mmCIF file of N, CA and C in Angstrom:
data_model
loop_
_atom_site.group_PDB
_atom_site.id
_atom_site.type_symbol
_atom_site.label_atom_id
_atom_site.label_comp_id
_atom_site.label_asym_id
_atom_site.label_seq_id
_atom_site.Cartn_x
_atom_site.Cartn_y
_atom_site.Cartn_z
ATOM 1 N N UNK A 1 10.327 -33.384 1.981
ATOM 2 C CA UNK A 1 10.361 -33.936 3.311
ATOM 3 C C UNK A 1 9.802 -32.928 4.313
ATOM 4 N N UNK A 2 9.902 -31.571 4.201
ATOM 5 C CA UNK A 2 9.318 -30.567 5.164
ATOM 6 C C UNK A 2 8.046 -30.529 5.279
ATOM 7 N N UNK A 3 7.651 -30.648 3.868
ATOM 8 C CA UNK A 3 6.143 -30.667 3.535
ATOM 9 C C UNK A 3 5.528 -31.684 4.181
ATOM 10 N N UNK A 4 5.824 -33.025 3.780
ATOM 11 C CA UNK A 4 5.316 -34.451 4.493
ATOM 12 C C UNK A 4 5.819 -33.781 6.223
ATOM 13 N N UNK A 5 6.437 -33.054 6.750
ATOM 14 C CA UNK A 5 6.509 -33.399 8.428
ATOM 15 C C UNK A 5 5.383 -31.896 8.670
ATOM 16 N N UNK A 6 5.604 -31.209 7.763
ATOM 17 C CA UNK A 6 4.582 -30.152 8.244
ATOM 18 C C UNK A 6 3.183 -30.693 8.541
ATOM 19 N N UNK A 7 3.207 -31.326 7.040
ATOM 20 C CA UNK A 7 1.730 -32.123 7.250
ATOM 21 C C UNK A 7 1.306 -32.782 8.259
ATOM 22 N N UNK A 8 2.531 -33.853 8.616
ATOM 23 C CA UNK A 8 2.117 -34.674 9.990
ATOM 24 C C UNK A 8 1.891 -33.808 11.226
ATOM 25 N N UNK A 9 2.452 -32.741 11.269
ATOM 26 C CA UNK A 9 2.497 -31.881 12.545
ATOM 27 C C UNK A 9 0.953 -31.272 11.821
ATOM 28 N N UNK A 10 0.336 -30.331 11.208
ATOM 29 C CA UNK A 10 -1.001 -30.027 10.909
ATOM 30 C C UNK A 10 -1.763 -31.050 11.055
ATOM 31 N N UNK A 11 -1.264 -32.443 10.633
ATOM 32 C CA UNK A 11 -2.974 -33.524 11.008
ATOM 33 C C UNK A 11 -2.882 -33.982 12.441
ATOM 34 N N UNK A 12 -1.673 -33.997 13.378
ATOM 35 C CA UNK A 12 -1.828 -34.299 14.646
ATOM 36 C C UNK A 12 -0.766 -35.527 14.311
ATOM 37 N N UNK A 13 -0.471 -36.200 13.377
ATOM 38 C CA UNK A 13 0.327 -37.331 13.705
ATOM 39 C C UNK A 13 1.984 -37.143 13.973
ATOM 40 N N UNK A 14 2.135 -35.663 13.877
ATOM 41 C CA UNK A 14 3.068 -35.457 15.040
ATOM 42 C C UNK A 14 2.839 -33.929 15.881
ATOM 43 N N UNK A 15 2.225 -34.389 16.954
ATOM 44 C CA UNK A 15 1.563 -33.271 17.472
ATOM 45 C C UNK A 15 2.497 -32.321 18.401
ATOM 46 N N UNK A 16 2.034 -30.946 19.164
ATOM 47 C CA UNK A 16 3.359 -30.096 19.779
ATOM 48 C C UNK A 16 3.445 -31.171 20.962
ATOM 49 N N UNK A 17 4.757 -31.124 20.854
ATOM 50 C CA UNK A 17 5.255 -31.244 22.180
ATOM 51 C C UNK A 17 5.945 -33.000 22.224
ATOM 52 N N UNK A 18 5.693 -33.125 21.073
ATOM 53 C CA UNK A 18 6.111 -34.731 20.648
ATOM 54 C C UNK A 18 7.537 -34.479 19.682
ATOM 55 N N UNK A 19 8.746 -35.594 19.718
ATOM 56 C CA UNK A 19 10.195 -35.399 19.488
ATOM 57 C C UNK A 19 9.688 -35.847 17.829
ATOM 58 N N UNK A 20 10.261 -35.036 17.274
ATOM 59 C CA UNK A 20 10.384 -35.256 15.540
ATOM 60 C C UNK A 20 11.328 -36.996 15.222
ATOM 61 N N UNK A 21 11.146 -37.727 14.726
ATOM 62 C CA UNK A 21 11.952 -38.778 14.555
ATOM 63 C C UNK A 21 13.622 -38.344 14.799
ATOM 64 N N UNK A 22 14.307 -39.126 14.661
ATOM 65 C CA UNK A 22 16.129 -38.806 14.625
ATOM 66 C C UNK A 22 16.303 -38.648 12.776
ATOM 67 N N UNK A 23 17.618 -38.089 12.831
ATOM 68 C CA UNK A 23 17.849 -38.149 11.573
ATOM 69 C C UNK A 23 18.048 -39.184 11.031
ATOM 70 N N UNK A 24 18.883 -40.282 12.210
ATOM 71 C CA UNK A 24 18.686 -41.800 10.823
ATOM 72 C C UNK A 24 17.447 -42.612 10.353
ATOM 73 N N UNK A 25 16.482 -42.123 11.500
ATOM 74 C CA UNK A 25 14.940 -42.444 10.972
ATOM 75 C C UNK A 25 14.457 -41.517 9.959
ATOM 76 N N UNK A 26 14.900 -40.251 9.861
ATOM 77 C CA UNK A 26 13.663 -39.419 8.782
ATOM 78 C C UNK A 26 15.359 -40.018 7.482
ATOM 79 N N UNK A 27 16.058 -40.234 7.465
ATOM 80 C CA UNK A 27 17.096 -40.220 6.365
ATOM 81 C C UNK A 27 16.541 -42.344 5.909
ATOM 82 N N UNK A 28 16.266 -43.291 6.922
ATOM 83 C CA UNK A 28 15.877 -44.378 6.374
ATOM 84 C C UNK A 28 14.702 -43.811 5.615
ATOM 85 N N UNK A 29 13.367 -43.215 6.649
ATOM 86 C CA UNK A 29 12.514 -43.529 5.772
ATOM 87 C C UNK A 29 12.331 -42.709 4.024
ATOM 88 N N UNK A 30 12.997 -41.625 4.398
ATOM 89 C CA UNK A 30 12.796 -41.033 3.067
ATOM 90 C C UNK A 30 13.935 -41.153 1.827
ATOM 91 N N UNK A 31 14.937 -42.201 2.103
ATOM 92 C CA UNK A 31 15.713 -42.548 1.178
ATOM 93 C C UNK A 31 17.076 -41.174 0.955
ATOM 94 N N UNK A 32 16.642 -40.552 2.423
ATOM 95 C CA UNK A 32 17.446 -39.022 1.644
ATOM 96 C C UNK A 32 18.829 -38.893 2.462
ATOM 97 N N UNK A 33 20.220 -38.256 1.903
ATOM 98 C CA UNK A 33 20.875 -37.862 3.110
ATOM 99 C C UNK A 33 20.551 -36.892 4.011
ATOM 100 N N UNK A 34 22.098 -36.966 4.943
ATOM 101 C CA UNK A 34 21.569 -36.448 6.181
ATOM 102 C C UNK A 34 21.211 -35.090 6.240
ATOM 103 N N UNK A 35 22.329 -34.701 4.791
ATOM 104 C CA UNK A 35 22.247 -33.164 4.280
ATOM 105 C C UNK A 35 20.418 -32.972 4.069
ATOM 106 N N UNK A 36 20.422 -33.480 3.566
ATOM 107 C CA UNK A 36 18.451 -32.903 3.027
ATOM 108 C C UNK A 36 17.733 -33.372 4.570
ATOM 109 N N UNK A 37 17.726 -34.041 4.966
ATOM 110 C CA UNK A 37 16.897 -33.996 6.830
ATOM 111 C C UNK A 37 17.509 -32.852 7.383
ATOM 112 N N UNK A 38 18.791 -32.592 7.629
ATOM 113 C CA UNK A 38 19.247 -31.310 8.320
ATOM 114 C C UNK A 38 18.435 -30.238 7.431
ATOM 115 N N UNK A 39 18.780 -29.969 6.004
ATOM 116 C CA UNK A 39 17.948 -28.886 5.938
ATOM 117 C C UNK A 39 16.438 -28.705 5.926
ATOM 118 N N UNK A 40 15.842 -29.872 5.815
ATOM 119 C CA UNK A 40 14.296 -29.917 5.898
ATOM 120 C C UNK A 40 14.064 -29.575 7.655
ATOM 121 N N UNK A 41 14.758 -30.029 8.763
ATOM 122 C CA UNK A 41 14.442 -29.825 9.685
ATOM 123 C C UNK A 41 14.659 -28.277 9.927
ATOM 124 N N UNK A 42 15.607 -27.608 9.143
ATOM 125 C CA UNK A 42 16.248 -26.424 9.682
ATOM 126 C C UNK A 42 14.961 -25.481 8.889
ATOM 127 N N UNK A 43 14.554 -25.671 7.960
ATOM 128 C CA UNK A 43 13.595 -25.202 7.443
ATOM 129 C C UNK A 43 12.109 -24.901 8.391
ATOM 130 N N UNK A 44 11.527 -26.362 8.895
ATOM 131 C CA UNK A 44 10.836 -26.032 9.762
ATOM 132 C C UNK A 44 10.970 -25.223 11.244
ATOM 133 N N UNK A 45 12.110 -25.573 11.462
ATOM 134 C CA UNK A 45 12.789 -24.257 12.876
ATOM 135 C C UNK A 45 12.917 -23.145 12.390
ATOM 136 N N UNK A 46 13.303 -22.800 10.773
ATOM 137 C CA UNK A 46 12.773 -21.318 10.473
ATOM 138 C C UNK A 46 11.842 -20.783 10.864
ATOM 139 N N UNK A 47 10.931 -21.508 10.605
ATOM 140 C CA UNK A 47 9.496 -21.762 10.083
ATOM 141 C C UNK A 47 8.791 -21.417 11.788
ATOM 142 N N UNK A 48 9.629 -22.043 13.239
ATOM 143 C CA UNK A 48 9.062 -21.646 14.245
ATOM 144 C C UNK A 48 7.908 -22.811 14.586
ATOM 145 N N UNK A 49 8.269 -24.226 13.344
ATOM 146 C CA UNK A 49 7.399 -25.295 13.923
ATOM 147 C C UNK A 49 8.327 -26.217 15.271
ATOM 148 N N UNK A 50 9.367 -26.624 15.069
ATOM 149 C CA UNK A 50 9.831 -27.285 15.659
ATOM 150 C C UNK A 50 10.989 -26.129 16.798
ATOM 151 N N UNK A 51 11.872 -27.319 17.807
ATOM 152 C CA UNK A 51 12.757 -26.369 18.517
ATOM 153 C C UNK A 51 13.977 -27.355 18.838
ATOM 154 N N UNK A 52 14.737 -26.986 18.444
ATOM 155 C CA UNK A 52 16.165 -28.259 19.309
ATOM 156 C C UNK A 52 17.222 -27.632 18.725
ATOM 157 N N UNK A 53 18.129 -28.555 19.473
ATOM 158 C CA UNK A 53 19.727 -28.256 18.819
ATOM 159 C C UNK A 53 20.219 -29.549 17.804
ATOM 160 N N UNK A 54 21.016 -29.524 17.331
ATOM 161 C CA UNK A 54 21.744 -30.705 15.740
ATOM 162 C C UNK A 54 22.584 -31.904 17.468
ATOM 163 N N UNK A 55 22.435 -32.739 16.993
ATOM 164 C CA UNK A 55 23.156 -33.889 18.380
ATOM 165 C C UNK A 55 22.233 -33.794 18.961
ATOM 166 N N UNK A 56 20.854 -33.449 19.726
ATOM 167 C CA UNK A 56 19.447 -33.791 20.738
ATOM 168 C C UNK A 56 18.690 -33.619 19.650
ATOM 169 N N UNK A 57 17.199 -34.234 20.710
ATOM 170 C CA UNK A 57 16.437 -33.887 20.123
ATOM 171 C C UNK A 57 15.538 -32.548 19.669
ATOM 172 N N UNK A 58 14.635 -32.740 18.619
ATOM 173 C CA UNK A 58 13.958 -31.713 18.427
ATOM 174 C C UNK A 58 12.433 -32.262 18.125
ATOM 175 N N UNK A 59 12.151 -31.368 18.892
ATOM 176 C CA UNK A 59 10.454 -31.077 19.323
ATOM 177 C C UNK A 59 9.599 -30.175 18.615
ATOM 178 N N UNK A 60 8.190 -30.528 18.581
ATOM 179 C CA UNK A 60 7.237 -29.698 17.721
ATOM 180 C C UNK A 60 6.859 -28.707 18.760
ATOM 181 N N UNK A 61 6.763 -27.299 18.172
ATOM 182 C CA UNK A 61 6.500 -26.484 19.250
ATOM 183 C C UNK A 61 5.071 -25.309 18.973
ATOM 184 N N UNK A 62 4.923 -25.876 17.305
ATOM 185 C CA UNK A 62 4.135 -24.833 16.898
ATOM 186 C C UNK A 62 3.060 -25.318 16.072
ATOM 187 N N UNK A 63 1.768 -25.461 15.992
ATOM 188 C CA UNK A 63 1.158 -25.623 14.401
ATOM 189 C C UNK A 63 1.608 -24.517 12.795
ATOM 190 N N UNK A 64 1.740 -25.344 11.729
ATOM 191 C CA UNK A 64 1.938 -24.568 10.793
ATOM 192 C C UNK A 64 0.722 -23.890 10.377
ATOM 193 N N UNK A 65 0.894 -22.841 9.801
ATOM 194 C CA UNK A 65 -0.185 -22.046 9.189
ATOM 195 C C UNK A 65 -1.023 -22.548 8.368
ATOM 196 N N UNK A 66 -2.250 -22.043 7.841
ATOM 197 C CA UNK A 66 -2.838 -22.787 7.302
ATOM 198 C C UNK A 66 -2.210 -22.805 5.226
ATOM 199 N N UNK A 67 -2.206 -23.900 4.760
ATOM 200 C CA UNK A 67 -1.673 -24.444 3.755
ATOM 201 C C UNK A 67 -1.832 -23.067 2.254
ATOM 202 N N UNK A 68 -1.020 -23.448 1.545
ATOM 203 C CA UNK A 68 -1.191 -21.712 0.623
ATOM 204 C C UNK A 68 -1.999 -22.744 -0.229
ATOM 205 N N UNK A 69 -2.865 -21.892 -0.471
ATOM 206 C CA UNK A 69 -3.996 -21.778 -1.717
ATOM 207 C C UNK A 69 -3.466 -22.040 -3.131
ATOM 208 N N UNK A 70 -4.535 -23.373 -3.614
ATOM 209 C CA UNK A 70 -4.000 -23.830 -4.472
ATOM 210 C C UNK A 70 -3.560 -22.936 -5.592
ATOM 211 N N UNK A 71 -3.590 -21.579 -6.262
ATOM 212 C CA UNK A 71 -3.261 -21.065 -6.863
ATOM 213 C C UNK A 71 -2.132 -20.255 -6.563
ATOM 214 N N UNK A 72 -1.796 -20.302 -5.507
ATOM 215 C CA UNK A 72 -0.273 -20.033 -5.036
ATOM 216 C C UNK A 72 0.808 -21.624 -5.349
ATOM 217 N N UNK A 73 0.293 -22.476 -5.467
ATOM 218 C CA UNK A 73 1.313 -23.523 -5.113
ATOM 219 C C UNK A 73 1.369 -23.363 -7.202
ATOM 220 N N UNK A 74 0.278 -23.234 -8.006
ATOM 221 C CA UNK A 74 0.494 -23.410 -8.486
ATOM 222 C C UNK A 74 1.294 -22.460 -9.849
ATOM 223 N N UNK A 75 0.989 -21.555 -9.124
ATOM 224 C CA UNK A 75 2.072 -20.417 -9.520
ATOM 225 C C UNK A 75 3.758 -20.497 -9.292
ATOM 226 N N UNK A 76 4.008 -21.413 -7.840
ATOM 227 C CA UNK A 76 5.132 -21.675 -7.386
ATOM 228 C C UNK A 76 5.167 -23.152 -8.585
ATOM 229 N N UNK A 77 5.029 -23.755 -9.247
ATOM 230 C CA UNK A 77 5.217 -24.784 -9.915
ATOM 231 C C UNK A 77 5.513 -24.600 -11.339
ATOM 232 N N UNK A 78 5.020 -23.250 -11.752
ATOM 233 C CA UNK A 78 4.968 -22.464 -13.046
ATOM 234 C C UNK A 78 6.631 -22.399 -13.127
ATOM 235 N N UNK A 79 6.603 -21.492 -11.697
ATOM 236 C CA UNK A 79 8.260 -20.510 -12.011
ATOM 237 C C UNK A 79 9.177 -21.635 -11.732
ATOM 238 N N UNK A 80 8.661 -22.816 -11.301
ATOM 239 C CA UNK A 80 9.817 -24.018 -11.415
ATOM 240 C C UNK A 80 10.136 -24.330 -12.587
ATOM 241 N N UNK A 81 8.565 -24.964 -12.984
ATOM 242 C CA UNK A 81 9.598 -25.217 -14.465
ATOM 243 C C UNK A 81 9.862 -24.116 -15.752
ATOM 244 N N UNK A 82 9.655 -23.139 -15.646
ATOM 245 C CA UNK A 82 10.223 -21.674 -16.404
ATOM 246 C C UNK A 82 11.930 -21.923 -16.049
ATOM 247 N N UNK A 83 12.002 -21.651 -14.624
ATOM 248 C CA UNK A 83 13.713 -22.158 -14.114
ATOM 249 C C UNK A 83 14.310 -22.891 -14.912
ATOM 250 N N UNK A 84 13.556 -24.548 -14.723
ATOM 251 C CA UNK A 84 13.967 -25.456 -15.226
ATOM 252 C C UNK A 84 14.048 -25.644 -16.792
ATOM 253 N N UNK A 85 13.136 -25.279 -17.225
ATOM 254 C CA UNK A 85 13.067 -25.207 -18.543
ATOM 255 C C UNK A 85 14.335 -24.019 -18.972
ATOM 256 N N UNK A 86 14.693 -23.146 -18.588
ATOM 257 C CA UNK A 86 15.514 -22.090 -18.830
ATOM 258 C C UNK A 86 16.710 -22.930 -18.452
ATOM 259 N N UNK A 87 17.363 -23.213 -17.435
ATOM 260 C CA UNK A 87 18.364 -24.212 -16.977
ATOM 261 C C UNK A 87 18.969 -24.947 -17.777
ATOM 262 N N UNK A 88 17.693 -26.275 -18.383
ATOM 263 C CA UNK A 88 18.059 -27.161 -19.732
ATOM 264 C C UNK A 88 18.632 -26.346 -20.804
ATOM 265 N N UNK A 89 18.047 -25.288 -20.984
ATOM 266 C CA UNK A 89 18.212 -24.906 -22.295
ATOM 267 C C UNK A 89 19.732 -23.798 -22.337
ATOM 268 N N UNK A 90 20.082 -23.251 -21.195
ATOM 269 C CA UNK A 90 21.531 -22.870 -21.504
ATOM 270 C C UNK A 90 22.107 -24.205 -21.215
ATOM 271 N N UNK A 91 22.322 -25.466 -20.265
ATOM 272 C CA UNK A 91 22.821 -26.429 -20.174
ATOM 273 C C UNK A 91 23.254 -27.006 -21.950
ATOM 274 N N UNK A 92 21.821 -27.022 -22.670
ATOM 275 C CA UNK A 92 21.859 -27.405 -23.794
ATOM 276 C C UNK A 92 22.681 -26.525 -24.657
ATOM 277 N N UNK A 93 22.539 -24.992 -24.381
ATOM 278 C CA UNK A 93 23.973 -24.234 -25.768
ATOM 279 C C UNK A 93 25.122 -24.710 -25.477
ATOM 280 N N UNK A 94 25.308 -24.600 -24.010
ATOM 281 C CA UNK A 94 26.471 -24.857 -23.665
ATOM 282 C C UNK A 94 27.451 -26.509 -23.939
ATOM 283 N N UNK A 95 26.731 -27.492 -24.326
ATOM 284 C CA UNK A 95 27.110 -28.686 -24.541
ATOM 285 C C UNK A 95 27.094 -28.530 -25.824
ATOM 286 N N UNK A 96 26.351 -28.011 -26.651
ATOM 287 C CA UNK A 96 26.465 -27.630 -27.980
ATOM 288 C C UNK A 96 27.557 -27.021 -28.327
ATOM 289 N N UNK A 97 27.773 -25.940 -27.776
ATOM 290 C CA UNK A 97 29.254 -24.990 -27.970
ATOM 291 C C UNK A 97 30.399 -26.283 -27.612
ATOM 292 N N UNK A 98 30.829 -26.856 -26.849
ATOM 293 C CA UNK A 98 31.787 -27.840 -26.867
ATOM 294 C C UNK A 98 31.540 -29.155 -27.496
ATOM 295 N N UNK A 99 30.516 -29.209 -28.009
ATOM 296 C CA UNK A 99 30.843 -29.627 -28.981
ATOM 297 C C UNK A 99 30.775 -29.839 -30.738
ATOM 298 N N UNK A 100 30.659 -28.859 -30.922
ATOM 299 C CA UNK A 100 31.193 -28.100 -31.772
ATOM 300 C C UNK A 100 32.841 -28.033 -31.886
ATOM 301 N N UNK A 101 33.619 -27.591 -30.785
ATOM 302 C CA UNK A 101 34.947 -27.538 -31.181
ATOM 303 C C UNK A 101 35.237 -29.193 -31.252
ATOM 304 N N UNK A 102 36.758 -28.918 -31.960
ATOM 305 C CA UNK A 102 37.181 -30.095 -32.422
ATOM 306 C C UNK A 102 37.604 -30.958 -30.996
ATOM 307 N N UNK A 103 38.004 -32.232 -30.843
ATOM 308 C CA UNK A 103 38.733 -32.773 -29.629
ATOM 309 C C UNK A 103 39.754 -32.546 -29.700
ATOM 310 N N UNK A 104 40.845 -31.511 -30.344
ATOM 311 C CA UNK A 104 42.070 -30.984 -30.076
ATOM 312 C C UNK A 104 41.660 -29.505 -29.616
ATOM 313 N N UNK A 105 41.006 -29.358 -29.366
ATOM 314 C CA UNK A 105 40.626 -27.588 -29.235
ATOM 315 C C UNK A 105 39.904 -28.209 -27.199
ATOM 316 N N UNK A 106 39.337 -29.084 -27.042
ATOM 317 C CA UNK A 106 39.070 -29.356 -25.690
ATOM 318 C C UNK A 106 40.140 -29.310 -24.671
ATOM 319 N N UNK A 107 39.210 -28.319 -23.282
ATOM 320 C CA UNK A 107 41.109 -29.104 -22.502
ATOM 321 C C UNK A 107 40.587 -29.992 -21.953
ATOM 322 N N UNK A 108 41.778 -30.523 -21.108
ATOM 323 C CA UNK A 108 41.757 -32.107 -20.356
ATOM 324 C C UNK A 108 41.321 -31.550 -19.005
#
C-alpha cells in the first residue's frame, strides 16, 4: 500500500499539497485493516512524503526519491524469500518434533 501511494504521489495523481484519502477509504479500497493504512501511512511520514496527525488529515508534502534500481529491489526479493524459505523450514521441524511425540506426551 505505501508503494501504490508513493507511486501516486511520484506520477502526480496525488500531488504535494493534496489530502491523502481517509483511512476508511485507503482500508475500503485496499481490502486492508486499519492497522496496515496506519502503518503504510506512518511509513511514508518517515519517509518525509506526507505530514498530519492520526484523527485529521494528512497531506503530501514531499516528492519521493527516485525509485531503487531494479537490482536493488531484486536483491530485496532474494533475502525475502531466503527469510521465508528459512521460516517454513524451522516452522516445518518444529511441527515435525510434535508430532512425533505421542498425544499423551502433548499439553493441552
Amino acid at each position: 500500500m505505501a508503494d501504490d501511494l508513493r507511486s501516486a504521489i511520484a506520477g502526480g495523481t496525488l500531488p504535494v499539497g493534496s489530502e491523502l484519502p481517509s483511512t476508511s477509504q485507503l482500508t475500503a479500497r485496499y481490502g486492508a485493516s486499519t492497522t496496515v493504512v496506519r502503518a503504510a501511512v506512518k511509513e511514508l511520514r518517515n519517509e518525509g512524503l506526507v505530514r498530519g496527525q492520526p484523527g485529521k488529515a494528512v497531506y503530501v508534502t514531499a516528492l519521493p526519491d527516485s525509485p531503487p534500481a531494479a537490482g536493488d529491489v531484486e536483491t530485496r526479493l532474494q533475502e525475502l524469500s531466503d527469510f521465508v524459505r528459512s521460516a517454513l523450514a524451522d516452522l516445518d521441524a518444529r511441527v515435525q518434533a510434535l508430532e512425533s511425540q505421542g498425544p499423551h506426551q502433548r499439553r493441552s
